[in-house]
mmCIF file of C-alpha atoms in Angstrom:
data_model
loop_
_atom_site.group_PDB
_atom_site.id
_atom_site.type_symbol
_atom_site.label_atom_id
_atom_site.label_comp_id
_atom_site.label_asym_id
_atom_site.label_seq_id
_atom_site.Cartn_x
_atom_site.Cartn_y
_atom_site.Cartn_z
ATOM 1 C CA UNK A 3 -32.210 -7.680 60.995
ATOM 2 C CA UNK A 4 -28.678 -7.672 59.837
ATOM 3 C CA UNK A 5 -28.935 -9.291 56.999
ATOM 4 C CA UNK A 6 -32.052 -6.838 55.851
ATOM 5 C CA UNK A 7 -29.713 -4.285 57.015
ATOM 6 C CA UNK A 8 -27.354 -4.943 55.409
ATOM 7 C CA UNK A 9 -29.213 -5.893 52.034
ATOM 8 C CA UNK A 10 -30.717 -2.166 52.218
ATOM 9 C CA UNK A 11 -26.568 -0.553 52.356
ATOM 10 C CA UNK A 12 -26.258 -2.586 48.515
ATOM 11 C CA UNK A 13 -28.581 -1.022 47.419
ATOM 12 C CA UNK A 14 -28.319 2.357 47.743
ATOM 13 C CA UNK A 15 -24.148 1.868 46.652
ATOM 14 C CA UNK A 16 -25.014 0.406 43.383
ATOM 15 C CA UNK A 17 -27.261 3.613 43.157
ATOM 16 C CA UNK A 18 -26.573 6.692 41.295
ATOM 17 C CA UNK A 19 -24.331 9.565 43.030
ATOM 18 C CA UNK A 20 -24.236 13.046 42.604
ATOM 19 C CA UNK A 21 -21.111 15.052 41.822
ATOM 20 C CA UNK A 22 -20.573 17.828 45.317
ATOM 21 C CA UNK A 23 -23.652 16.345 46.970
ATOM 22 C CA UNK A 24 -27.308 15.896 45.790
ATOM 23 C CA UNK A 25 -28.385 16.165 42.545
ATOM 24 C CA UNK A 26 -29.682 19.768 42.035
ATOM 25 C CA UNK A 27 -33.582 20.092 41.774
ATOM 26 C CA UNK A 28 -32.922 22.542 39.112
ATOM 27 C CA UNK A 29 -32.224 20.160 36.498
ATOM 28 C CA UNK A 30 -28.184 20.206 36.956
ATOM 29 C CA UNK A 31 -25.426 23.249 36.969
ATOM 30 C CA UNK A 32 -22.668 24.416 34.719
ATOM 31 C CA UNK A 33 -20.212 21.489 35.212
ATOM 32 C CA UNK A 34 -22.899 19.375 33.304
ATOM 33 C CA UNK A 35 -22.816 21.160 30.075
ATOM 34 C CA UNK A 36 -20.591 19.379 27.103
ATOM 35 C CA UNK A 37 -17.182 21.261 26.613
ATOM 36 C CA UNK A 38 -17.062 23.231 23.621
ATOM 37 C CA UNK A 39 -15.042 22.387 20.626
ATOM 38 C CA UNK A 40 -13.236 24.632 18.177
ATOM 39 C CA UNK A 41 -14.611 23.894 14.626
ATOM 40 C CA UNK A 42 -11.974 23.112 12.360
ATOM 41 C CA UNK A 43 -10.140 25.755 10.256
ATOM 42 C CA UNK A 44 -11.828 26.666 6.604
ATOM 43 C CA UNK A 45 -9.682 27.572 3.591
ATOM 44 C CA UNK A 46 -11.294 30.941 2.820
ATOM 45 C CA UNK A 47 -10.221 34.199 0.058
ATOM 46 C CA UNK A 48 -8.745 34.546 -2.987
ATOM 47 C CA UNK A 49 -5.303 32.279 -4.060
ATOM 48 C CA UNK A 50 -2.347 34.335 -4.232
ATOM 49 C CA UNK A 51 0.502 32.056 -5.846
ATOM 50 C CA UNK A 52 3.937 33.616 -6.651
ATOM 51 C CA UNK A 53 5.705 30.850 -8.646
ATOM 52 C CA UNK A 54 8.841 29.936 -10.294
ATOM 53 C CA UNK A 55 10.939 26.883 -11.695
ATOM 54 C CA UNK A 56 14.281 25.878 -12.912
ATOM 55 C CA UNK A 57 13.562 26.026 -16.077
ATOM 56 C CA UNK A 58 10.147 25.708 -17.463
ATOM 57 C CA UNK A 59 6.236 25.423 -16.221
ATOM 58 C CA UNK A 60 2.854 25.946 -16.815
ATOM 59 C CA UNK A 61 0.194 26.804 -14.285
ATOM 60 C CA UNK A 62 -3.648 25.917 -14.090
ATOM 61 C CA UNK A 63 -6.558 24.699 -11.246
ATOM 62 C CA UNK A 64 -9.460 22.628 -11.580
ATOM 63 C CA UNK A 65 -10.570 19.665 -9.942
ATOM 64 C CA UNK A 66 -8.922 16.232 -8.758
ATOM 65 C CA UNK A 67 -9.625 15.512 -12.144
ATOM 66 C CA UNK A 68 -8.846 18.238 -14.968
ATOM 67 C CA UNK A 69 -6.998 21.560 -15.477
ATOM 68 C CA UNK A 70 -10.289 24.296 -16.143
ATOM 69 C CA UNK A 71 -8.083 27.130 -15.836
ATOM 70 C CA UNK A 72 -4.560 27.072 -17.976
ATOM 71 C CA UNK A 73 -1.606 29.146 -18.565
ATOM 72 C CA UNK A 74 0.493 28.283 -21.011
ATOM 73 C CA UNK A 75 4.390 28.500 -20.041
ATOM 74 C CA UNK A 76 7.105 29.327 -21.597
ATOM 75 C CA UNK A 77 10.728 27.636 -20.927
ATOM 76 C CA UNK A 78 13.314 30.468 -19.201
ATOM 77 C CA UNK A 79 16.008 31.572 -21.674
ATOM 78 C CA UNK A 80 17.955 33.282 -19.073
ATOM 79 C CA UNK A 81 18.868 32.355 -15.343
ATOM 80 C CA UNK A 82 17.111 36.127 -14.951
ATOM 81 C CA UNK A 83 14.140 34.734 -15.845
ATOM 82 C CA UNK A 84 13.832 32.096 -13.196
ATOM 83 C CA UNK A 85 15.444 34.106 -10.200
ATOM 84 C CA UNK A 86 15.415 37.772 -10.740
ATOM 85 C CA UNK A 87 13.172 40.615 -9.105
ATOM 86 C CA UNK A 88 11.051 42.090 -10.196
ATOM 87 C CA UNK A 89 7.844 40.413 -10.362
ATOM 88 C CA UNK A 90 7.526 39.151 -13.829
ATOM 89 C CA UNK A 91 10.847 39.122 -14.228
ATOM 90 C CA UNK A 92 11.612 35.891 -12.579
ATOM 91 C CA UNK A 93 8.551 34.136 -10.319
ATOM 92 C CA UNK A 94 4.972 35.454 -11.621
ATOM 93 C CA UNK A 95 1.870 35.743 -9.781
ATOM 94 C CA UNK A 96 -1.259 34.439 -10.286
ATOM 95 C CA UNK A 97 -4.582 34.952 -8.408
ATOM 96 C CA UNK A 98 -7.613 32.920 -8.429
ATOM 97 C CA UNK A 99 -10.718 34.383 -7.266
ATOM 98 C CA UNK A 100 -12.185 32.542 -3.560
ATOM 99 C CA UNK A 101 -15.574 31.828 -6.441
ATOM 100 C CA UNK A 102 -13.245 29.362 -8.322
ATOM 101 C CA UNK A 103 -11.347 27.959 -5.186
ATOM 102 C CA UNK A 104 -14.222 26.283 -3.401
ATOM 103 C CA UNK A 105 -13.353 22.906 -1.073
ATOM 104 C CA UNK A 106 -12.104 20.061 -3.993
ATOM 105 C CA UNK A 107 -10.642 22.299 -6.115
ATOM 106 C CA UNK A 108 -6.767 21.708 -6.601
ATOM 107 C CA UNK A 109 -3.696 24.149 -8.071
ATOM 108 C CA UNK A 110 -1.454 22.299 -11.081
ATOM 109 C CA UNK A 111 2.112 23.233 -11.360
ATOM 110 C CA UNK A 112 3.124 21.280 -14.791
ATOM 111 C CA UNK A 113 7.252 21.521 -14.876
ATOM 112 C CA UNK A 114 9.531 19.967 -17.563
ATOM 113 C CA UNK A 115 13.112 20.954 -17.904
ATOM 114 C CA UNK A 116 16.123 20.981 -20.402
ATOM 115 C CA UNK A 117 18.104 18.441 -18.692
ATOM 116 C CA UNK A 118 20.773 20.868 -18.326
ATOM 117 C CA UNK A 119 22.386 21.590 -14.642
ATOM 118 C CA UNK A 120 19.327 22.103 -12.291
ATOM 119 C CA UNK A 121 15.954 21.191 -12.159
ATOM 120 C CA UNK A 122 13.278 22.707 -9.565
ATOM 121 C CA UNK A 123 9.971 24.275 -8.696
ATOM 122 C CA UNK A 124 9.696 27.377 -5.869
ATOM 123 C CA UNK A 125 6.412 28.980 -4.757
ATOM 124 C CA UNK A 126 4.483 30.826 -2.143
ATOM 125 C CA UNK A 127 0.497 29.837 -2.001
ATOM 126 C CA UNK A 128 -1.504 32.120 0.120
ATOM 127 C CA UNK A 129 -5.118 33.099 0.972
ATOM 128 C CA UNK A 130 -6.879 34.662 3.857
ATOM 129 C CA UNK A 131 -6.953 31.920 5.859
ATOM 130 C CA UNK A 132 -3.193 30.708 5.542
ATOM 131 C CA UNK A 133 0.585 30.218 3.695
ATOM 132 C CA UNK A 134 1.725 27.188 2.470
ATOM 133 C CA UNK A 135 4.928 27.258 0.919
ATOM 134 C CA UNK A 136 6.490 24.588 -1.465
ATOM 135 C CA UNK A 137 8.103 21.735 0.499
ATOM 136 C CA UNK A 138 5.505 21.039 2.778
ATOM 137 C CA UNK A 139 3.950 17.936 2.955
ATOM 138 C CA UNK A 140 0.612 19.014 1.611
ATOM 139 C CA UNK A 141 2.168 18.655 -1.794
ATOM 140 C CA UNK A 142 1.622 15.885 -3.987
ATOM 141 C CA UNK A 143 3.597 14.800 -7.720
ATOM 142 C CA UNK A 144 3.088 12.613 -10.124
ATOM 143 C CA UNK A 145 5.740 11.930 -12.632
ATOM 144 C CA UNK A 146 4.559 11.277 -16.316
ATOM 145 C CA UNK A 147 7.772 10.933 -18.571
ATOM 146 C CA UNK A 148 6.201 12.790 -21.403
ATOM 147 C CA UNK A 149 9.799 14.338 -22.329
ATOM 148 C CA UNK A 150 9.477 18.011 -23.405
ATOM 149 C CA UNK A 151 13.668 18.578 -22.910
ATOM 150 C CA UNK A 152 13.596 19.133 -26.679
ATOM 151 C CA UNK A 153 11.722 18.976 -30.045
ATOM 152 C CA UNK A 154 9.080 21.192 -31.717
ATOM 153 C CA UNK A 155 6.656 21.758 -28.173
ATOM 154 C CA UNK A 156 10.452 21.925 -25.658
ATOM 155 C CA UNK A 157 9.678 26.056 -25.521
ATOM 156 C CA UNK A 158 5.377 25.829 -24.418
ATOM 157 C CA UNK A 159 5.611 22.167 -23.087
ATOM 158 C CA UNK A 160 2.685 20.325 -22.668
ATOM 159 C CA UNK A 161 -1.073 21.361 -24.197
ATOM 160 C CA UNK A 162 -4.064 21.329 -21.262
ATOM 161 C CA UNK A 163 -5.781 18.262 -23.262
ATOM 162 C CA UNK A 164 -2.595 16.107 -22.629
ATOM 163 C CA UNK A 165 -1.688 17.449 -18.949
ATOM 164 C CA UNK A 166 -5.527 16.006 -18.375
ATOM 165 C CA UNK A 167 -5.265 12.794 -19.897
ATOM 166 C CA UNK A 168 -1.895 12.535 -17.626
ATOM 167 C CA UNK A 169 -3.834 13.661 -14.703
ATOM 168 C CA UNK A 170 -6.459 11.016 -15.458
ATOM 169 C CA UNK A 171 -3.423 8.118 -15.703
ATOM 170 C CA UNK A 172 -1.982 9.611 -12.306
ATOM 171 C CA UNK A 173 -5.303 9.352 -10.478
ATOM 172 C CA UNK A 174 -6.033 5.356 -11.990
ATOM 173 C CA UNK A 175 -2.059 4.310 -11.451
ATOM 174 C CA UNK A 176 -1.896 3.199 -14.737
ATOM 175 C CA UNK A 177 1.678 4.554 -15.921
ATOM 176 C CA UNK A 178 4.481 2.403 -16.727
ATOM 177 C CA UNK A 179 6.858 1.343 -13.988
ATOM 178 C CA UNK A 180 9.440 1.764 -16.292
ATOM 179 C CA UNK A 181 8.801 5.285 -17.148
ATOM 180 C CA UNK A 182 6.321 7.104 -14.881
ATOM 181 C CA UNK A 183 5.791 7.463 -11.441
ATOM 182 C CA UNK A 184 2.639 5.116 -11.629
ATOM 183 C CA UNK A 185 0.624 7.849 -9.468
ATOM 184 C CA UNK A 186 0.788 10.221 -6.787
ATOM 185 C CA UNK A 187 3.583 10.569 -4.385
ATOM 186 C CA UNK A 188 4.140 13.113 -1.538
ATOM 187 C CA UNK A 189 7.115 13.612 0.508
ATOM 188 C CA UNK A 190 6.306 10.434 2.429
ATOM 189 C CA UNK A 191 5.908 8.177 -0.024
ATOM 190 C CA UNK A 192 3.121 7.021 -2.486
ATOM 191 C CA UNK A 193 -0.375 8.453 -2.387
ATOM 192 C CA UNK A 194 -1.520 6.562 -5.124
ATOM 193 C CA UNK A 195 -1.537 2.586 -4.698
ATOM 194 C CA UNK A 196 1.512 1.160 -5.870
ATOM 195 C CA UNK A 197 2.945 4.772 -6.967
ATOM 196 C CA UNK A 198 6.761 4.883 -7.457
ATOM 197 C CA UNK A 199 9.520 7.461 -5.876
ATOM 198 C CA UNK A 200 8.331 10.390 -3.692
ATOM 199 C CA UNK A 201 8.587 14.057 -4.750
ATOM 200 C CA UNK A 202 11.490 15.332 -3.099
ATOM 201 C CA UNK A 203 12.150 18.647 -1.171
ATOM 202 C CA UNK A 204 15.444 20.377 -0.653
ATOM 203 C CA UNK A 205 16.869 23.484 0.195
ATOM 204 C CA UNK A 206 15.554 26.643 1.272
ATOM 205 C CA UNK A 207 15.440 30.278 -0.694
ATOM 206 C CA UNK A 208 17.815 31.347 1.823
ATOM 207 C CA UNK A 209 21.162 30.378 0.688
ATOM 208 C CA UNK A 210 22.951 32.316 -2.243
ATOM 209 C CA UNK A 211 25.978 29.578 -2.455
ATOM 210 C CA UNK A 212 23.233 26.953 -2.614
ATOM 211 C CA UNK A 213 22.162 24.894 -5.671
ATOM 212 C CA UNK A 214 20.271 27.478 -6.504
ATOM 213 C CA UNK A 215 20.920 31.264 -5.911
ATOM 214 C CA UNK A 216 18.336 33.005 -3.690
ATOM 215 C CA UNK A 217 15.191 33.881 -5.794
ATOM 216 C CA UNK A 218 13.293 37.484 -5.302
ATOM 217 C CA UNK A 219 12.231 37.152 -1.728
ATOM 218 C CA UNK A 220 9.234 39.241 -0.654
ATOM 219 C CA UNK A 221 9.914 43.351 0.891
ATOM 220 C CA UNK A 222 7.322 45.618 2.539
ATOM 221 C CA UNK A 223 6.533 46.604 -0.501
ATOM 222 C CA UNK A 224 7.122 44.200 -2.834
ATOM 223 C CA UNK A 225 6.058 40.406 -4.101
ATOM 224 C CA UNK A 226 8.399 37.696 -3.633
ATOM 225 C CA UNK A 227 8.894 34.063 -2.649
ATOM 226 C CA UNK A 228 9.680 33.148 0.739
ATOM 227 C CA UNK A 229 13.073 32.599 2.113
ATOM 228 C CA UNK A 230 11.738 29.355 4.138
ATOM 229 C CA UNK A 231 10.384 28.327 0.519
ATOM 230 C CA UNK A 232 12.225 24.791 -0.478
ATOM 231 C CA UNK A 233 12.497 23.606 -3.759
ATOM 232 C CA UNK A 234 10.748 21.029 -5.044
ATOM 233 C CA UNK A 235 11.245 17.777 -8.183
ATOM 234 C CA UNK A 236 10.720 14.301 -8.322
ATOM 235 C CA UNK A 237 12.738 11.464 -6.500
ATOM 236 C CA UNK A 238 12.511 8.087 -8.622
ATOM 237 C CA UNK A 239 14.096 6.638 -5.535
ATOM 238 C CA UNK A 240 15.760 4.095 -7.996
ATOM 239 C CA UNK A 241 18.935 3.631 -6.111
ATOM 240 C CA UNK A 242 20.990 5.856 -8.172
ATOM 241 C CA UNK A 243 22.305 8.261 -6.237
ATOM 242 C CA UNK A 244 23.084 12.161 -6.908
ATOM 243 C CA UNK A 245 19.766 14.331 -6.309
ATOM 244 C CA UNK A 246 17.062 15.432 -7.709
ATOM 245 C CA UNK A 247 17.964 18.643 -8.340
ATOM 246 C CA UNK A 248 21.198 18.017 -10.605
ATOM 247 C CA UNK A 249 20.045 16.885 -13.976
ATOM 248 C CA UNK A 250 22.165 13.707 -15.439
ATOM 249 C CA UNK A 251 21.614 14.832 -19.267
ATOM 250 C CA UNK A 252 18.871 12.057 -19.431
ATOM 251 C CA UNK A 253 15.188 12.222 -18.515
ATOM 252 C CA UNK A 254 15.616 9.889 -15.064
ATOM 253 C CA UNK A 255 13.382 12.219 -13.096
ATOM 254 C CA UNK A 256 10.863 11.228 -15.733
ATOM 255 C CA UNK A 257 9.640 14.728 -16.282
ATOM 256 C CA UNK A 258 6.978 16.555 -17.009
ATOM 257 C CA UNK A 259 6.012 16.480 -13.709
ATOM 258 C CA UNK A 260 2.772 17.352 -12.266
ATOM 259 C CA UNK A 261 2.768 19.120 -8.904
ATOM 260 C CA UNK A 262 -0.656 19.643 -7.002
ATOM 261 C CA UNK A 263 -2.167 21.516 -3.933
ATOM 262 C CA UNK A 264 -5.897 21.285 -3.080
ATOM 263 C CA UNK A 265 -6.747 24.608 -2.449
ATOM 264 C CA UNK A 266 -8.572 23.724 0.634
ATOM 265 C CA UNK A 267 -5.009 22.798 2.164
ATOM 266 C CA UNK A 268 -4.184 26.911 2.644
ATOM 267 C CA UNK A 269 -4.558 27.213 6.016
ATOM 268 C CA UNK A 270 -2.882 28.014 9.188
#
């Protein structure tokens, strides 16, 4: 009898066992349900993008793989025209309607410079569903060494047609070491496979004995560029030294860059 006994006790442990007592006849309670989860946040709205750069840029959007949408820049004559309020003065705006900003699509900020003094890009990039601000990490570059600092196109920089076939070299990492970046690069490091230098942030729109002087911040009632904003070029990372926002006189930041934010990045 023991041994049946005790053969019986096995059993029923190795059995299944209710939560609180016995299993309810119902079919189970509350407790049994799956927790929910929060679906993940959606870029949504138009692109709002107020933009400048030290001294010269273009702006455009497409896909990971061409500029659809270009405006042609013009290089800054004046430090007004990089810094100043109002609106138009210094940083522009530019808005992209939420049809041409679906999931994939990516923002283009092309930037060459007269290798004069400073060198930098600035921007706010806002929808409905959040701010990012240049300086985050969302932000790639790639680095073509096409040199615009002078000749006949130094004023308009680069045509669309040859900002795509660079876009098309960035995305295959087929630049020379030498002379490009050899791909994408964030503030991390390379994005691209064997990509050279990372893009390099530095200091915020808040300082007016900076590098650069503060840059038309945002009021109630007017457009601006955010103080927590940082400027934004290329780090070759090639040993050196100096920054990346003090030009040498040559093209080591192997400019004109290419700056990019998928638009489905804009949240939070």
């Amino acid at each position: 009898m023991r041994t049946r006994l005790a053969w019986l006790m096995l059993v029923s442990a190795c059995g299944p066992s209710a939560r609180g007592g016995l299993p309810d006849a119902s079919g189970g309670g509350d407790e049994d349900a799956p927790a929910a989860i929060d679906a993940a946040p959606h870029a949504s709205g138009p692109v709002h993008v107020v933009i400048t750069a030290d001294n010269a840029y273009s702006f455009g959007y497409g896909d990971v793989s061409n500029v659809t949408h270009f405006t042609q820049g013009q290089r800054a004559q004046t430090a007004g025209q990089i810094f100043n309020c109002p609106i138009g003065e210094g940083p522009e705006v530019y808005t992209i309607p939420e049809a041409d900003a679906p999931d994939g699509a990516y923002l283009y900020i092309v930037t060459w410079d007269d290798l004069s003094v400073t060198q930098g890009v600035l921007g706010t990039f806002a929808r409905d569903s959040g701010t990012v601000i240049t300086g985050d990490p969302r932000f790639e570059v790639c680095a073509t060494g096409i040199d615009y600092s002078s000749g006949a196109n130094a004023l308009t920089g680069p045509t669309q047609a040859i900002i795509n076939t660079e876009i098309a070299r960035c995305n295959a990492g087929t630049g020379a070491a030498g002379t490009t970046s050899k791909g994408w690069v964030n503030s991390a490091g390379p994005v691209t496979t064997g990509a050279l230098g990372t893009l390099a942030v530095g200091e915020m729109n808040d300082d007016q004995t900076g590098t650069f002087p503060i840059t038309c911040q945002p009021t109630a009632a007017t457009d601006g560029i955010a103080s927590n904003a940082k400027w934004m070029w290329y780090d070759p990372a090639d040993g050196a030294g100096g920054d990346a926002f003090h030009s040498t006189g040559q093209n080591r930041f192997k400019a004109f860059l290419i700056f990019r934010l998928g638009v489905a990045d804009i949240i939070l």
